Coordinates of C-alpha atoms in Angstrom, one line a residue:
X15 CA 32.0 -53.0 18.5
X16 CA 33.2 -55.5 16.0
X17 CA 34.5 -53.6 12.6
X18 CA 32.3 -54.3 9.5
X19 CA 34.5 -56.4 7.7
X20 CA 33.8 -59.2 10.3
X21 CA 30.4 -58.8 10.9
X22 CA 30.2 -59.0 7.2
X23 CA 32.4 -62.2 7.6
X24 CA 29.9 -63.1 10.4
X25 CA 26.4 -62.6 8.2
X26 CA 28.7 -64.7 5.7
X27 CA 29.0 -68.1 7.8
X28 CA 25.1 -67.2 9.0
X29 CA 24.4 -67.3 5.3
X30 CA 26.3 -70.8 4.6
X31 CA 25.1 -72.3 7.6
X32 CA 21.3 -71.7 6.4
X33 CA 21.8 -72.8 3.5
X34 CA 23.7 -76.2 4.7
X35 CA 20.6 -77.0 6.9
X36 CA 17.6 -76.5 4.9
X37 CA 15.3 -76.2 8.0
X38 CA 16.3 -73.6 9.8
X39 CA 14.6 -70.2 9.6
X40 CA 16.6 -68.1 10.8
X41 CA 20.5 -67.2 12.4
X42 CA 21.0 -64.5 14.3
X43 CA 25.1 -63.6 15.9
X44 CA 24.9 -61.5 18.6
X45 CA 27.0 -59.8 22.0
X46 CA 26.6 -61.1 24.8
X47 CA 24.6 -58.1 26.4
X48 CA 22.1 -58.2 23.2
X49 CA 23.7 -56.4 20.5
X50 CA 22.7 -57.8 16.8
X51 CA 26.5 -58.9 14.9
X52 CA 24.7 -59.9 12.0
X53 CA 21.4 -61.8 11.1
X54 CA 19.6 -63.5 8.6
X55 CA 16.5 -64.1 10.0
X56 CA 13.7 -62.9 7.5
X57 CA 10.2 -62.5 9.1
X58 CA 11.8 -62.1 12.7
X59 CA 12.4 -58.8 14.4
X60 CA 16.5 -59.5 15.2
X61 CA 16.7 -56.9 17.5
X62 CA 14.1 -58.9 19.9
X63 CA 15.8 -62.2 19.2
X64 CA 18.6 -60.9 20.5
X65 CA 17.7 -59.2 23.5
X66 CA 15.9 -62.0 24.6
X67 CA 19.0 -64.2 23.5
X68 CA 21.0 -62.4 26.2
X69 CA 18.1 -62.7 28.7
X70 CA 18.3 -66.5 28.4
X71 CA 21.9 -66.7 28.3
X72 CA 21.9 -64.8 31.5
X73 CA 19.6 -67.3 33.0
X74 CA 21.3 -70.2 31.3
X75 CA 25.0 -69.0 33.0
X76 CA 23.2 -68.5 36.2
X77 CA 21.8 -72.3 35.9
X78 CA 25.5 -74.0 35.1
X79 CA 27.2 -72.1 37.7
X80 CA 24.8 -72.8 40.5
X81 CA 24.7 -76.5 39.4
X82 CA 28.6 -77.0 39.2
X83 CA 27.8 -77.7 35.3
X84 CA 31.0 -75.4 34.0
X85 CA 31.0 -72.5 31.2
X86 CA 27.6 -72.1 29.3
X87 CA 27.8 -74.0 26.0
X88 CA 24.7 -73.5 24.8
X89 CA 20.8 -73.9 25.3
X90 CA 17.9 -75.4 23.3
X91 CA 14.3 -74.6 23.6
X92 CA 11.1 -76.4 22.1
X93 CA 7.8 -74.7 20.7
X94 CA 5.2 -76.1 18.7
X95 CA 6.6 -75.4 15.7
X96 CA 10.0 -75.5 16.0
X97 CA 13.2 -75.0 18.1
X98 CA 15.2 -71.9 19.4
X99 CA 19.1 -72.5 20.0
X100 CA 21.7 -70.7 21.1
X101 CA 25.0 -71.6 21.1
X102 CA 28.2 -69.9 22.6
X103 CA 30.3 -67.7 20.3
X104 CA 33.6 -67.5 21.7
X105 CA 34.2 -65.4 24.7
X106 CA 32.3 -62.2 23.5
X107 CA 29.0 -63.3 21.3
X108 CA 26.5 -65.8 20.8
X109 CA 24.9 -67.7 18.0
X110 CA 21.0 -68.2 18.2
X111 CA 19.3 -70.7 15.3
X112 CA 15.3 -70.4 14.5
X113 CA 14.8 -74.3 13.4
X114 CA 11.6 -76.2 12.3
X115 CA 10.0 -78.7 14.0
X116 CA 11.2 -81.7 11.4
X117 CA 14.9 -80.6 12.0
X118 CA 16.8 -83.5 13.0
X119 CA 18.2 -82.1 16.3
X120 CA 22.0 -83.7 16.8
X121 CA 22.2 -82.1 13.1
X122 CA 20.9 -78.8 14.1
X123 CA 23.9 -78.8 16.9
X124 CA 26.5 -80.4 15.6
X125 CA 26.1 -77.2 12.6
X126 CA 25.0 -75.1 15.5
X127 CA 28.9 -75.7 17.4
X128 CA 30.7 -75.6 14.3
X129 CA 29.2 -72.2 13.2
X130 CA 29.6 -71.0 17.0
X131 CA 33.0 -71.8 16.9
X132 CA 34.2 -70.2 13.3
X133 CA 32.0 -66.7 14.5
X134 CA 33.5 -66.7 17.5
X135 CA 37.0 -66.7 16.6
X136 CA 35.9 -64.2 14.3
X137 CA 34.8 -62.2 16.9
X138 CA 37.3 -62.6 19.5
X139 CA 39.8 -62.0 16.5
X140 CA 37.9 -58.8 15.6
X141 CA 37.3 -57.6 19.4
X142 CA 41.1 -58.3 20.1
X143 CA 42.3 -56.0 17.3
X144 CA 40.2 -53.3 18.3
X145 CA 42.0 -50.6 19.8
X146 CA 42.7 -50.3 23.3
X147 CA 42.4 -46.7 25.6
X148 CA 45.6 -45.3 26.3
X149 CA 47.4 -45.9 29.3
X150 CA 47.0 -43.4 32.4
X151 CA 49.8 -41.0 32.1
X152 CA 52.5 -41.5 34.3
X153 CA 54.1 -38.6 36.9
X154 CA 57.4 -37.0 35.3
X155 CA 60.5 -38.4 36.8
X156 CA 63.8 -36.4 38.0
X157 CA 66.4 -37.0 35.1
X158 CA 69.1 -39.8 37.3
X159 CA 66.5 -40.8 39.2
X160 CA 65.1 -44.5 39.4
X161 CA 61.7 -45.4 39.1
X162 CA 59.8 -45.9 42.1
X163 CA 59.4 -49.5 43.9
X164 CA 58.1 -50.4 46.7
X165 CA 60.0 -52.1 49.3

């Protein structure tokens, strides 16, 4: 899991972001299979955004790959009041933005990739420092003798 100082580094760029674009409602950083990073999404159960973040980014990977389209980048989703986006996070999370219906859209993305981009290095950053099991342990050699290669 990603250690707290980054997810409160992640909630951090969530905060900015909302406050740089006045319409949207909500920001929620998730992992890939669902797990909240960090939110600020007030009036919205983040625990359900998320799960059904990863439930369309499942769908969404599914689509590009079957289509020849490349990596998943991100998806966008109309209601009658406002938008749902989600945008990838680096290699290990995802960024999903509640917008209201007046948002001017290439605004809403072009925040939506930058914001993507800084938590995801964050993430990646954080996920890559974590530490690592230890390796198997290996079977005690003969003192003089080599290591074992095959042929």
């Amino acid at each position: 899991m990603v250690p707290e100082a980054e997810t409160q580094d992640v909630l951090a760029e969530l905060q900015r972001l909302r406050a740089r674009v006045p319409l949207l409602s909500g920001a929620l950083a998730a992992s890939t299979d669902g797990l909240v990073l960090a939110h600020d999404t007030p009036g919205v159960e983040a625990e359900g955004v998320a799960a059904l973040t990863a439930a369309a980014l499942g769908v969404a990977i599914r689509m590009t790959e079957a289509t020849g389209r490349g990596g998943f980048r991100e998806v966008l989703v109309r209601g009658e009041s406002g938008y749902i986006a989600a945008y990838a996070a680096g290699s290990q999370a995802v960024l999903t933005l509640l917008a209201e219906d007046r948002i001017n859209v290439g605004r809403l993305h072009l925040e939506g990739r930058r914001a993507g981009t800084r938590i995801g290095e964050l993430v990646d950053r954080a996920l890559a420092g974590a530490p690592r099991p230890a390796p198997a342990p290996q079977a005690p050699q003969q003192p003089g003798a080599l290591p074992h290669r095959p042929v």
